[in-house]
Amino acid sequence: MISINAFFHQASSTISYVVYETASREAMIIDSALDYTAHSGKLWTEFADKQIAFIHENNLHVTWILETHAHADHISAAHYLKTQLGGKLAAGAGVVHVQKTFVDFFDLSESHIPTDGRQFGHLFEDGDSFSLGNTEVTVLSTPGHTNDSVTYLIDGNAFVGDTLFMPDGGTARCDFPGGSAAVLFKSIEKLHQLADDTVLWMCHDYQPKGRALQYHCTVAQSRKNNIHIHTGTTCEAFVQLRESRDETLDIPRLLYPSVQLNISAGQLPPKAANGKRYIKQPISFTRGDVK
């Protein structure tokens, strides 16, 4: 038997999970976050420390710290959690492609951020499995939002990252490098083919129309009611809808700091000669009105 405990990071609308097997007390943490203030560059650990306190209070032993993908909207607490709790740090094998894309984009060096995934202790391929105590966890590759996205299946539960939102929230954008609406369609079809009563646990909820926080639904509910992709939706219709929506979206507020740290599993960049740490911020200049 497993227990699922959700933690809501309000600043980024992120839901992180501590999942543990009740018999063995072995636990895994999925998609945690550091607190960050962009205008000051201040990072702190209040949110992650709540999860650490929960781990200690319930006498849990963390064996896995997992990412569903390299997030673009919050900074991962994975490295910090590992230093405090131990456990294996893991992500999808596609993260090496994300690393190569953004090391080039930010004009970083391989010595600054290696692009072989070594920052993650383990890289999962589609269909891989591992154990949480005596319970098997299966990894599904579910790219489209990003090309490293994975879903973790355990005991009738699927932790889907940004592959799906709650039915009234639809789906995540696909216009990041390596993203593809057509690929996302296939990934969601894979999830919608799971058993009807499989519970889908979301990584984000933006509370459409101000409704109360929601972060899980069944496959049957998603397949029937998702506003972007449901029974009868064709790939062509979904791609047209998703790409037209993506054209209207600004980049995530924390994209640049998040990606630079998250492709290194939340490790901070090395100190410069003056002892300070820096992230890069690309700029563009447009004369006159910004269109």
Backbone as CSV, one residue per row, in Angstrom:
resi,resn,N_x,N_y,N_z,CA_x,CA_y,CA_z,C_x,C_y,C_z
1,MET,0.846,-1.196,0.000,0.000,0.000,0.000,0.882,1.247,0.000
2,ILE,0.486,2.253,-0.777,1.256,3.491,-0.803,0.414,4.642,-0.272
3,SER,1.106,5.667,0.185,0.469,6.908,0.630,1.000,8.044,-0.242
4,ILE,0.100,8.925,-0.682,0.462,10.050,-1.550,0.158,11.346,-0.811
5,ASN,1.155,12.200,-0.716,1.020,13.445,0.032,1.446,14.604,-0.853
6,ALA,0.496,15.511,-1.116,0.721,16.626,-2.026,1.135,17.877,-1.264
7,PHE,2.070,18.618,-1.867,2.544,19.891,-1.313,2.414,20.935,-2.418
8,PHE,1.723,22.030,-2.128,1.444,23.053,-3.133,2.392,24.227,-2.969
9,HIS,3.177,24.486,-4.012,4.079,25.634,-4.046,3.335,26.763,-4.753
10,GLN,2.732,27.629,-3.959,1.799,28.611,-4.500,2.462,29.585,-5.465
11,ALA,3.702,29.958,-5.221,4.362,30.952,-6.060,4.474,30.501,-7.512
12,SER,4.586,29.193,-7.754,4.709,28.677,-9.120,3.556,27.768,-9.508
13,SER,2.544,27.674,-8.636,1.388,26.789,-8.891,1.827,25.355,-9.137
14,THR,2.894,24.944,-8.457,3.446,23.595,-8.602,2.953,22.696,-7.476
15,ILE,2.594,21.464,-7.846,2.287,20.450,-6.844,3.400,19.419,-6.852
16,SER,4.050,19.246,-5.714,5.089,18.247,-5.532,4.551,17.153,-4.622
17,TYR,5.080,15.948,-4.793,4.530,14.803,-4.071,5.601,14.057,-3.285
18,VAL,5.230,13.680,-2.083,5.979,12.690,-1.323,5.133,11.419,-1.328
19,VAL,5.656,10.386,-1.956,4.950,9.112,-2.086,5.743,8.068,-1.316
20,TYR,5.063,7.314,-0.434,5.808,6.310,0.315,5.005,5.024,0.468
21,GLU,5.739,3.934,0.605,5.135,2.638,0.874,4.971,2.505,2.383
22,THR,3.754,2.237,2.813,3.465,2.270,4.244,4.192,1.174,5.021
23,ALA,4.450,0.035,4.388,5.106,-1.059,5.098,6.593,-0.793,5.288
24,SER,7.285,-0.476,4.210,8.740,-0.310,4.270,9.172,1.079,4.706
25,ARG,8.266,2.072,4.597,8.543,3.484,4.869,9.499,4.081,3.847
26,GLU,9.728,3.396,2.741,10.536,3.975,1.673,9.716,5.023,0.925
27,ALA,10.379,6.135,0.578,9.673,7.270,-0.009,10.384,7.772,-1.252
28,MET,9.604,8.397,-2.138,10.157,9.127,-3.271,9.515,10.508,-3.303
29,ILE,10.294,11.488,-3.716,9.824,12.864,-3.835,9.812,13.214,-5.318
30,ILE,8.694,13.755,-5.791,8.530,14.052,-7.211,8.347,15.559,-7.401
31,ASP,9.199,16.162,-8.223,9.036,17.552,-8.683,8.968,18.575,-7.552
32,SER,9.969,18.585,-6.702,9.999,19.587,-5.644,10.527,20.920,-6.168
33,ALA,10.476,21.946,-5.325,10.819,23.299,-5.770,11.568,24.058,-4.689
34,LEU,12.484,24.914,-5.144,13.080,25.919,-4.278,12.269,27.211,-4.383
35,ASP,12.321,28.008,-3.353,11.717,29.341,-3.397,12.709,30.304,-4.040
36,TYR,12.181,31.245,-4.827,13.064,32.129,-5.587,12.384,33.464,-5.833
37,THR,13.145,34.523,-5.644,12.670,35.863,-5.966,13.519,36.403,-7.108
38,ALA,12.886,36.616,-8.260,13.628,36.959,-9.474,14.337,38.301,-9.372
39,HIS,13.673,39.311,-8.786,14.270,40.647,-8.810,15.510,40.753,-7.939
40,SER,15.634,39.885,-6.935,16.799,39.931,-6.052,17.763,38.773,-6.276
41,GLY,17.307,37.735,-6.983,18.120,36.547,-7.153,18.217,35.700,-5.897
42,LYS,17.324,35.924,-4.942,17.369,35.194,-3.680,16.724,33.820,-3.835
43,LEU,17.447,32.788,-3.421,16.938,31.416,-3.357,16.866,30.984,-1.903
44,TRP,15.788,30.304,-1.527,15.724,29.748,-0.186,14.910,28.461,-0.199
45,THR,14.799,27.784,0.941,14.382,26.379,0.973,13.126,26.125,1.801
46,GLU,12.325,27.142,2.039,11.166,26.978,2.921,10.248,25.844,2.464
47,PHE,9.915,25.817,1.173,8.998,24.797,0.672,9.610,23.399,0.805
48,ALA,10.826,23.246,0.343,11.477,21.938,0.427,11.658,21.495,1.872
49,ASP,11.894,22.442,2.769,12.073,22.088,4.173,10.784,21.544,4.788
50,LYS,9.630,21.973,4.288,8.365,21.401,4.754,8.289,19.926,4.384
51,GLN,8.780,19.590,3.201,8.787,18.190,2.805,9.795,17.396,3.635
52,ILE,10.942,17.999,3.924,11.927,17.324,4.767,11.342,17.072,6.164
53,ALA,10.643,18.054,6.699,10.025,17.883,8.019,9.005,16.744,7.992
54,PHE,8.226,16.676,6.917,7.237,15.600,6.773,7.935,14.245,6.732
55,ILE,9.044,14.166,6.006,9.811,12.927,5.926,10.261,12.487,7.323
56,HIS,10.804,13.412,8.090,11.306,13.078,9.427,10.157,12.729,10.380
57,GLU,9.085,13.501,10.320,7.952,13.275,11.230,7.314,11.909,11.028
58,ASN,7.393,11.398,9.809,6.758,10.118,9.505,7.762,8.967,9.398
59,ASN,8.986,9.229,9.836,10.026,8.196,9.873,10.197,7.511,8.520
60,LEU,10.319,8.336,7.479,10.462,7.822,6.123,11.923,7.815,5.703
61,HIS,12.222,6.944,4.763,13.570,6.838,4.192,13.467,7.126,2.700
62,VAL,14.033,8.232,2.274,13.940,8.633,0.869,14.925,7.821,0.036
63,THR,14.389,7.094,-0.941,15.239,6.305,-1.829,15.328,6.898,-3.230
64,TRP,14.354,7.728,-3.603,14.357,8.335,-4.938,13.913,9.789,-4.861
65,ILE,14.589,10.659,-5.609,14.179,12.050,-5.820,14.041,12.210,-7.330
66,LEU,12.824,12.428,-7.790,12.490,12.289,-9.203,12.048,13.604,-9.820
67,GLU,12.420,13.765,-11.090,11.904,14.867,-11.906,11.101,14.285,-13.066
68,THR,9.954,14.890,-13.355,9.213,14.477,-14.541,9.774,15.117,-15.808
69,HIS,10.479,16.245,-15.664,11.139,16.913,-16.788,11.928,18.095,-16.240
70,ALA,12.706,18.732,-17.097,13.428,19.942,-16.689,12.459,21.116,-16.750
71,HIS,11.988,21.538,-15.620,10.926,22.532,-15.528,11.395,23.920,-15.965
72,ALA,10.449,24.686,-16.500,10.755,26.040,-16.963,10.064,27.106,-16.129
73,ASP,9.405,26.702,-15.049,8.614,27.674,-14.286,8.923,27.680,-12.802
74,HIS,9.776,26.789,-12.346,10.251,26.834,-10.964,11.615,26.174,-10.917
75,ILE,12.346,26.436,-9.860,13.690,25.886,-9.710,13.622,24.632,-8.853
76,SER,14.204,23.581,-9.362,14.148,22.288,-8.692,14.896,22.300,-7.363
77,ALA,14.313,21.610,-6.390,14.978,21.410,-5.102,15.662,20.054,-5.032
78,ALA,15.776,19.354,-6.162,16.266,17.979,-6.147,17.661,17.867,-5.505
79,HIS,18.593,18.708,-5.951,19.954,18.616,-5.422,19.968,18.912,-3.922
80,TYR,19.254,19.936,-3.501,19.192,20.278,-2.080,18.612,19.119,-1.273
81,LEU,17.536,18.527,-1.757,16.915,17.415,-1.037,17.872,16.236,-0.918
82,LYS,18.614,15.979,-1.975,19.577,14.872,-1.919,20.645,15.120,-0.869
83,THR,21.112,16.365,-0.749,22.131,16.659,0.262,21.588,16.479,1.675
84,GLN,20.289,16.655,1.843,19.676,16.566,3.170,19.147,15.173,3.498
85,LEU,18.734,14.429,2.469,18.012,13.181,2.706,18.651,11.959,2.063
86,GLY,19.612,12.163,1.162,20.149,11.038,0.418,19.179,10.607,-0.677
87,GLY,19.304,9.370,-1.120,18.458,8.862,-2.181,19.073,9.054,-3.549
88,LYS,18.499,8.366,-4.534,18.960,8.479,-5.913,18.178,9.567,-6.624
89,LEU,18.888,10.386,-7.365,18.269,11.458,-8.142,18.098,10.959,-9.577
90,ALA,16.907,11.140,-10.165,16.669,10.567,-11.487,15.720,11.429,-12.310
91,ALA,15.845,11.264,-13.639,14.987,11.955,-14.602,14.938,11.109,-15.865
92,GLY,14.182,11.563,-16.843,14.123,10.876,-18.114,15.399,11.061,-18.908
93,ALA,15.749,10.046,-19.715,16.992,10.085,-20.485,17.023,11.244,-21.471
94,GLY,15.859,11.727,-21.884,15.807,12.848,-22.820,16.382,14.135,-22.276
95,VAL,16.673,14.177,-20.979,17.218,15.408,-20.407,18.560,15.773,-21.027
96,VAL,19.299,14.789,-21.568,20.575,15.122,-22.202,20.356,15.996,-23.436
97,HIS,19.256,15.788,-24.142,18.949,16.632,-25.295,18.586,18.050,-24.843
98,VAL,17.866,18.145,-23.725,17.524,19.455,-23.175,18.795,20.175,-22.734
99,GLN,19.694,19.452,-22.096,20.961,20.050,-21.679,21.724,20.613,-22.877
100,LYS,21.849,19.832,-23.929,22.599,20.283,-25.104,21.949,21.502,-25.740
101,THR,20.612,21.510,-25.790,19.895,22.639,-26.381,20.174,23.922,-25.615
102,PHE,20.080,23.871,-24.294,20.171,25.105,-23.523,21.611,25.502,-23.198
103,VAL,22.531,24.560,-23.151,23.936,24.944,-23.039,24.331,25.762,-24.257
104,ASP,23.844,25.362,-25.425,24.109,26.131,-26.640,23.372,27.464,-26.611
105,PHE,22.106,27.443,-26.194,21.294,28.668,-26.177,21.909,29.730,-25.270
106,PHE,22.383,29.319,-24.112,22.954,30.269,-23.146,24.461,30.473,-23.332
107,ASP,25.024,29.834,-24.348,26.453,29.946,-24.628,27.267,29.573,-23.391
108,LEU,26.917,28.426,-22.802,27.641,27.907,-21.652,28.651,26.859,-22.124
109,SER,29.590,26.532,-21.291,30.597,25.548,-21.656,30.232,24.189,-21.080
110,GLU,30.773,23.148,-21.703,30.560,21.790,-21.201,31.130,21.638,-19.795
111,SER,32.179,22.374,-19.483,32.733,22.291,-18.135,31.804,22.950,-17.117
112,HIS,31.032,23.928,-17.583,30.055,24.606,-16.723,28.861,23.687,-16.467
113,ILE,28.296,23.130,-17.527,27.178,22.203,-17.412,27.438,21.026,-18.361
114,PRO,27.928,19.900,-17.855,28.092,18.717,-18.703,26.744,18.292,-19.301
115,THR,26.783,17.785,-20.519,25.538,17.454,-21.217,25.371,15.953,-21.431
116,ASP,25.857,15.165,-20.473,25.668,13.716,-20.535,24.737,13.204,-19.442
117,GLY,24.070,14.132,-18.738,23.104,13.738,-17.717,23.698,13.313,-16.400
118,ARG,25.000,13.504,-16.210,25.647,12.998,-14.998,25.117,13.652,-13.724
119,GLN,24.508,14.844,-13.853,23.974,15.525,-12.667,22.828,14.718,-12.041
120,PHE,22.209,13.883,-12.860,21.148,12.998,-12.391,21.762,11.614,-12.189
121,GLY,21.554,11.054,-11.030,22.186,9.771,-10.750,21.710,8.644,-11.636
122,HIS,20.501,8.783,-12.180,19.959,7.729,-13.038,19.074,8.364,-14.100
123,LEU,19.177,7.866,-15.326,18.356,8.339,-16.435,17.453,7.203,-16.892
124,PHE,16.143,7.464,-16.910,15.175,6.431,-17.252,14.831,6.435,-18.733
125,GLU,14.773,5.239,-19.303,14.243,5.034,-20.638,12.788,4.586,-20.529
126,ASP,12.052,4.703,-21.639,10.661,4.277,-21.673,10.553,2.799,-21.281
127,GLY,9.669,2.508,-20.330,9.444,1.133,-19.907,10.315,0.668,-18.765
128,ASP,11.273,1.473,-18.339,12.095,1.100,-17.186,11.236,0.977,-15.940
129,SER,11.724,0.233,-14.985,11.020,0.118,-13.710,12.028,0.111,-12.571
130,PHE,11.545,0.456,-11.383,12.357,0.402,-10.178,11.422,0.132,-9.010
131,SER,11.982,-0.078,-7.841,11.172,-0.464,-6.693,11.113,0.640,-5.652
132,LEU,9.946,0.793,-5.072,9.766,1.602,-3.865,9.344,0.612,-2.794
133,GLY,10.302,0.196,-1.977,10.037,-0.921,-1.083,9.745,-2.158,-1.909
134,ASN,8.571,-2.743,-1.699,8.158,-3.917,-2.455,7.189,-3.577,-3.581
135,THR,7.032,-2.296,-3.888,6.090,-1.843,-4.904,6.849,-1.394,-6.143
136,GLU,6.405,-1.856,-7.298,7.088,-1.514,-8.545,6.604,-0.173,-9.082
137,VAL,7.537,0.599,-9.577,7.250,1.863,-10.260,7.694,1.697,-11.711
138,THR,6.807,2.037,-12.648,7.124,1.946,-14.071,7.228,3.341,-14.652
139,VAL,8.185,3.527,-15.546,8.417,4.826,-16.166,7.917,4.798,-17.604
140,LEU,7.065,5.762,-17.943,6.607,5.937,-19.317,7.212,7.211,-19.888
141,SER,7.764,7.120,-21.073,8.209,8.327,-21.768,6.980,9.023,-22.337
142,THR,6.785,10.295,-21.953,5.604,11.049,-22.402,6.024,12.436,-22.900
143,PRO,6.841,12.507,-23.941,7.328,13.795,-24.443,6.243,14.590,-25.155
144,GLY,6.603,15.792,-25.509,5.690,16.687,-26.223,5.746,18.080,-25.637
145,HIS,5.452,18.201,-24.349,5.674,19.479,-23.660,7.165,19.792,-23.699
146,THR,7.965,18.824,-23.333,9.420,18.841,-23.521,9.811,17.467,-24.032
147,ASN,11.016,17.343,-24.561,11.380,16.028,-25.077,11.989,15.109,-24.032
148,ASP,12.021,15.540,-22.769,12.498,14.670,-21.699,11.387,14.268,-20.732
149,SER,10.143,14.581,-21.028,9.052,14.353,-20.087,8.785,12.866,-19.876
150,VAL,8.602,12.491,-18.615,8.246,11.119,-18.267,7.104,11.131,-17.267
151,THR,6.429,9.979,-17.183,5.362,9.745,-16.212,5.763,8.562,-15.345
152,TYR,5.502,8.659,-14.039,5.810,7.579,-13.105,4.506,6.890,-12.684
153,LEU,4.422,5.578,-12.937,3.240,4.778,-12.616,3.508,3.920,-11.395
154,ILE,2.615,4.011,-10.404,2.766,3.188,-9.209,1.395,2.884,-8.626
155,ASP,1.072,1.615,-8.544,-0.102,1.148,-7.812,-1.385,1.883,-8.240
156,GLY,-1.610,1.997,-9.557,-2.815,2.636,-10.064,-2.781,4.149,-10.064
157,ASN,-1.603,4.726,-9.912,-1.436,6.176,-9.907,-0.378,6.569,-10.930
158,ALA,-0.607,7.692,-11.616,0.317,8.176,-12.642,0.671,9.624,-12.353
159,PHE,1.955,9.890,-12.139,2.448,11.243,-11.891,2.941,11.785,-13.230
160,VAL,2.134,12.677,-13.822,2.256,12.995,-15.246,3.062,14.252,-15.542
161,GLY,3.580,14.934,-14.531,4.295,16.178,-14.804,3.394,17.181,-15.494
162,ASP,3.883,17.782,-16.584,3.090,18.770,-17.328,2.448,18.175,-18.578
163,THR,2.445,16.859,-18.717,1.852,16.246,-19.900,0.363,16.520,-19.967
164,LEU,-0.290,16.552,-18.823,-1.705,16.908,-18.736,-1.915,17.864,-17.577
165,PHE,-2.967,18.700,-17.707,-3.489,19.470,-16.585,-4.844,18.885,-16.199
166,MET,-5.449,19.446,-15.168,-6.818,19.071,-14.845,-7.697,19.304,-16.079
167,PRO,-8.808,18.561,-16.198,-9.615,18.671,-17.427,-9.992,20.089,-17.821
168,ASP,-10.270,20.972,-16.858,-10.636,22.345,-17.212,-9.415,23.218,-17.499
169,GLY,-8.214,22.655,-17.317,-6.985,23.385,-17.627,-6.369,22.960,-18.950
170,GLY,-6.775,21.801,-19.456,-6.315,21.357,-20.767,-4.944,20.723,-20.742
171,THR,-4.022,21.313,-21.481,-2.682,20.752,-21.648,-1.646,21.870,-21.591
172,ALA,-0.386,21.466,-21.473,0.708,22.430,-21.380,1.204,22.824,-22.765
173,ARG,1.892,23.925,-22.819,2.442,24.448,-24.059,3.479,23.496,-24.637
174,CYS,3.681,23.625,-25.950,4.615,22.739,-26.658,5.628,23.519,-27.485
175,ASP,5.809,24.813,-27.192,6.655,25.652,-28.037,8.062,25.851,-27.486
176,PHE,8.441,25.118,-26.438,9.820,25.141,-26.000,10.675,24.334,-26.972
177,PRO,11.984,24.574,-27.019,12.845,23.748,-27.875,12.664,22.268,-27.571
178,GLY,12.417,21.487,-28.609,12.188,20.057,-28.425,10.751,19.690,-28.170
179,GLY,9.876,20.690,-27.999,8.465,20.413,-27.797,7.752,20.146,-29.113
180,SER,6.619,19.471,-29.046,5.850,19.146,-30.248,4.428,18.808,-29.860
181,ALA,3.467,19.523,-30.435,2.061,19.242,-30.143,1.659,17.866,-30.658
182,ALA,2.175,17.478,-31.821,1.841,16.164,-32.363,2.382,15.047,-31.471
183,VAL,3.584,15.240,-30.946,4.165,14.253,-30.042,3.388,14.222,-28.731
184,LEU,2.989,15.396,-28.228,2.200,15.443,-26.995,0.884,14.701,-27.170
185,PHE,0.254,14.842,-28.328,-0.992,14.123,-28.606,-0.793,12.621,-28.407
186,LYS,0.286,12.085,-28.943,0.554,10.653,-28.822,0.821,10.264,-27.371
187,SER,1.513,11.123,-26.632,1.793,10.833,-25.225,0.508,10.815,-24.408
188,ILE,-0.382,11.763,-24.679,-1.643,11.796,-23.940,-2.509,10.603,-24.314
189,GLU,-2.487,10.212,-25.577,-3.204,8.998,-25.966,-2.695,7.802,-25.161
190,LYS,-1.386,7.726,-24.959,-0.808,6.638,-24.165,-1.367,6.654,-22.742
191,LEU,-1.459,7.843,-22.153,-2.005,7.950,-20.803,-3.502,7.640,-20.776
192,HIS,-4.219,8.089,-21.782,-5.667,7.855,-21.830,-6.015,6.403,-22.114
193,GLN,-5.021,5.602,-22.477,-5.247,4.166,-22.670,-5.001,3.358,-21.393
194,LEU,-4.558,4.020,-20.332,-4.439,3.342,-19.046,-5.834,3.006,-18.514
195,ALA,-5.887,2.153,-17.520,-7.173,1.762,-16.936,-7.974,2.984,-16.508
196,ASP,-9.289,2.920,-16.692,-10.165,4.061,-16.417,-9.981,4.630,-15.016
197,ASP,-9.737,3.761,-14.035,-9.663,4.235,-12.651,-8.249,4.630,-12.231
198,THR,-7.291,4.594,-13.172,-5.959,5.110,-12.856,-6.068,6.583,-12.493
199,VAL,-5.425,6.984,-11.411,-5.486,8.374,-10.965,-4.295,9.135,-11.545
200,LEU,-4.586,10.244,-12.218,-3.567,11.118,-12.794,-3.282,12.252,-11.809
201,TRP,-2.020,12.401,-11.443,-1.600,13.436,-10.496,-0.808,14.492,-11.258
202,MET,-1.292,15.743,-11.205,-0.734,16.827,-12.013,0.394,17.552,-11.271
203,CYS,1.298,18.132,-12.043,2.390,18.915,-11.471,2.009,20.386,-11.285
204,HIS,0.969,20.823,-11.985,0.535,22.217,-11.874,-0.980,22.309,-11.865
205,ASP,-1.481,23.292,-11.156,-2.884,23.684,-11.284,-2.958,25.197,-11.178
206,TYR,-3.416,25.830,-12.271,-3.498,27.289,-12.319,-4.879,27.797,-11.950
207,GLN,-5.721,26.909,-11.433,-7.024,27.262,-10.861,-7.861,28.140,-11.795
208,PRO,-8.241,27.587,-12.969,-9.033,28.356,-13.931,-10.280,28.955,-13.291
209,LYS,-10.538,30.201,-13.652,-11.708,30.942,-13.170,-11.732,31.049,-11.646
210,GLY,-10.569,30.912,-11.024,-10.480,31.104,-9.584,-11.011,29.959,-8.744
211,ARG,-11.215,28.798,-9.357,-11.752,27.679,-8.575,-10.722,27.200,-7.553
212,ALA,-11.188,26.350,-6.639,-10.309,25.791,-5.611,-9.249,24.898,-6.251
213,LEU,-8.144,24.723,-5.558,-7.053,23.901,-6.037,-7.508,22.469,-6.292
214,GLN,-7.121,21.928,-7.450,-7.366,20.528,-7.797,-6.108,19.993,-8.479
215,TYR,-5.776,18.760,-8.210,-4.537,18.250,-8.795,-4.585,16.765,-9.133
216,HIS,-5.748,16.139,-9.097,-5.831,14.757,-9.562,-7.231,14.459,-10.090
217,CYS,-7.270,13.547,-11.046,-8.520,13.046,-11.606,-8.250,11.664,-12.170
218,THR,-9.295,10.945,-12.546,-9.088,9.627,-13.137,-8.843,9.753,-14.633
219,VAL,-8.292,8.685,-15.209,-8.120,8.633,-16.654,-9.463,8.805,-17.348
220,ALA,-10.503,8.164,-16.835,-11.827,8.277,-17.456,-12.309,9.719,-17.465
221,GLN,-12.096,10.435,-16.377,-12.518,11.831,-16.312,-11.728,12.694,-17.286
222,SER,-10.418,12.460,-17.360,-9.591,13.232,-18.277,-9.970,12.945,-19.723
223,ARG,-10.127,11.683,-20.046,-10.439,11.295,-21.425,-11.787,11.870,-21.877
224,LYS,-12.720,11.994,-20.952,-14.049,12.498,-21.292,-14.113,14.020,-21.295
225,ASN,-13.420,14.673,-20.378,-13.693,16.087,-20.109,-12.565,17.057,-20.397
226,ASN,-11.345,16.581,-20.749,-10.262,17.531,-20.970,-10.628,18.477,-22.116
227,ILE,-10.494,19.762,-21.881,-10.984,20.751,-22.851,-10.138,20.818,-24.114
228,HIS,-8.934,20.267,-24.091,-8.063,20.299,-25.271,-8.020,18.975,-26.016
229,ILE,-8.140,17.882,-25.289,-8.004,16.567,-25.914,-8.859,15.545,-25.175
230,HIS,-9.888,15.077,-25.824,-10.816,14.125,-25.240,-11.238,13.133,-26.318
231,THR,-12.074,12.209,-25.965,-12.524,11.200,-26.919,-13.077,11.873,-28.172
232,GLY,-12.533,11.499,-29.307,-12.971,12.074,-30.575,-12.086,13.180,-31.102
233,THR,-11.199,13.723,-30.274,-10.284,14.763,-30.738,-9.247,14.157,-31.673
234,THR,-9.089,14.724,-32.858,-8.081,14.237,-33.788,-6.742,14.907,-33.502
235,CYS,-5.683,14.279,-33.984,-4.345,14.860,-33.830,-4.278,16.216,-34.515
236,GLU,-4.863,16.303,-35.696,-4.824,17.559,-36.458,-5.517,18.686,-35.699
237,ALA,-6.669,18.395,-35.111,-7.409,19.412,-34.367,-6.643,19.839,-33.126
238,PHE,-6.046,18.875,-32.445,-5.284,19.205,-31.244,-4.077,20.057,-31.580
239,VAL,-3.334,19.677,-32.619,-2.143,20.436,-33.003,-2.520,21.872,-33.363
240,GLN,-3.605,22.037,-34.100,-4.031,23.387,-34.477,-4.388,24.203,-33.245
241,LEU,-5.123,23.608,-32.322,-5.515,24.315,-31.096,-4.295,24.658,-30.254
242,ARG,-3.428,23.667,-30.050,-2.283,23.864,-29.168,-1.318,24.893,-29.746
243,GLU,-1.034,24.799,-31.041,-0.082,25.732,-31.641,-0.645,27.150,-31.707
244,SER,-1.931,27.288,-31.925,-2.526,28.629,-31.952,-2.507,29.252,-30.561
245,ARG,-2.730,28.440,-29.526,-2.648,28.953,-28.153,-1.221,29.331,-27.801
246,ASP,-0.265,28.493,-28.205,1.125,28.755,-27.860,1.612,30.075,-28.454
247,GLU,1.107,30.441,-29.609,1.517,31.690,-30.246,1.130,32.910,-29.428
248,THR,0.153,32.767,-28.540,-0.326,33.901,-27.738,0.370,34.006,-26.384
249,LEU,1.190,33.018,-26.040,1.756,32.951,-24.696,3.105,33.649,-24.605
250,ASP,3.283,34.385,-23.536,4.604,34.928,-23.221,5.442,33.811,-22.602
251,ILE,6.746,33.983,-22.519,7.566,32.954,-21.902,7.289,32.919,-20.398
252,PRO,7.479,31.785,-19.752,7.299,31.719,-18.298,8.196,32.729,-17.591
253,ARG,7.694,33.276,-16.518,8.387,34.346,-15.799,9.768,33.916,-15.325
254,LEU,9.921,32.667,-14.950,11.196,32.183,-14.409,11.925,31.256,-15.374
255,LEU,11.622,31.360,-16.672,12.208,30.443,-17.650,13.731,30.408,-17.576
256,TYR,14.382,31.563,-17.660,15.836,31.573,-17.796,16.554,31.048,-16.552
257,PRO,16.224,31.501,-15.355,16.896,30.898,-14.198,16.519,29.435,-13.996
258,SER,15.242,29.098,-14.234,14.800,27.725,-13.995,15.541,26.739,-14.874
259,VAL,15.579,27.009,-16.167,16.196,26.060,-17.082,17.683,25.901,-16.796
260,GLN,18.364,27.006,-16.534,19.813,26.915,-16.296,20.144,26.075,-15.070
261,LEU,19.307,26.157,-14.039,19.567,25.356,-12.846,18.992,23.948,-12.972
262,ASN,17.849,23.815,-13.620,17.176,22.521,-13.633,17.834,21.499,-14.544
263,ILE,18.542,21.943,-15.576,19.269,20.966,-16.380,20.473,20.418,-15.621
264,SER,20.750,20.997,-14.465,21.776,20.466,-13.557,21.143,19.935,-12.276
265,ALA,19.862,19.561,-12.362,19.149,18.967,-11.222,19.045,19.921,-10.040
266,GLY,19.036,21.211,-10.316,18.903,22.196,-9.255,20.212,22.586,-8.603
267,GLN,21.343,22.098,-9.122,22.638,22.535,-8.590,22.900,23.985,-8.986
268,LEU,23.461,24.744,-8.066,23.791,26.132,-8.354,24.982,26.197,-9.293
269,PRO,25.069,27.251,-10.106,26.237,27.399,-10.981,27.484,27.635,-10.149
270,PRO,28.651,27.328,-10.708,29.903,27.547,-9.957,30.116,29.020,-9.671
271,LYS,30.861,29.294,-8.628,31.163,30.678,-8.266,32.120,31.294,-9.276
272,ALA,31.902,32.561,-9.563,32.816,33.319,-10.407,34.041,33.724,-9.580
273,ALA,34.987,34.398,-10.220,36.224,34.792,-9.534,35.953,35.685,-8.337
274,ASN,34.858,36.433,-8.364,34.538,37.331,-7.251,33.749,36.643,-6.144
275,GLY,33.546,35.325,-6.276,32.855,34.570,-5.243,31.349,34.545,-5.371
276,LYS,30.797,35.214,-6.371,29.350,35.243,-6.576,28.941,34.240,-7.658
277,ARG,27.684,33.849,-7.636,27.131,32.957,-8.642,26.220,33.766,-9.566
278,TYR,26.201,33.378,-10.839,25.425,34.127,-11.824,24.645,33.184,-12.738
279,ILE,23.511,33.672,-13.213,22.806,33.038,-14.307,22.747,34.044,-15.456
280,LYS,22.605,33.534,-16.664,22.566,34.400,-17.828,21.132,34.781,-18.177
281,GLN,20.982,35.996,-18.650,19.683,36.510,-19.079,19.827,37.090,-20.477
282,PRO,19.357,36.393,-21.499,19.430,36.978,-22.844,18.516,38.197,-22.938
283,ILE,18.914,39.179,-23.728,18.088,40.365,-23.922,17.913,40.608,-25.411
284,SER,16.882,41.341,-25.734,16.658,41.765,-27.118,16.274,43.242,-27.086
285,PHE,16.533,43.915,-28.196,16.243,45.356,-28.264,15.371,45.623,-29.467
286,THR,14.261,46.334,-29.213,13.354,46.717,-30.281,13.123,48.207,-30.181
287,ARG,13.414,48.925,-31.245,13.180,50.379,-31.247,11.693,50.651,-31.440
288,GLY,11.178,51.586,-30.665,9.763,51.928,-30.798,8.897,50.965,-30.023
289,ASP,7.650,50.839,-30.443,6.690,49.997,-29.745,7.065,48.535,-29.904
290,VAL,6.962,47.769,-28.822,7.183,46.327,-28.849,5.927,45.674,-29.411
291,LYS,6.074,44.919,-30.461,4.941,44.250,-31.084,4.760,42.857,-30.539
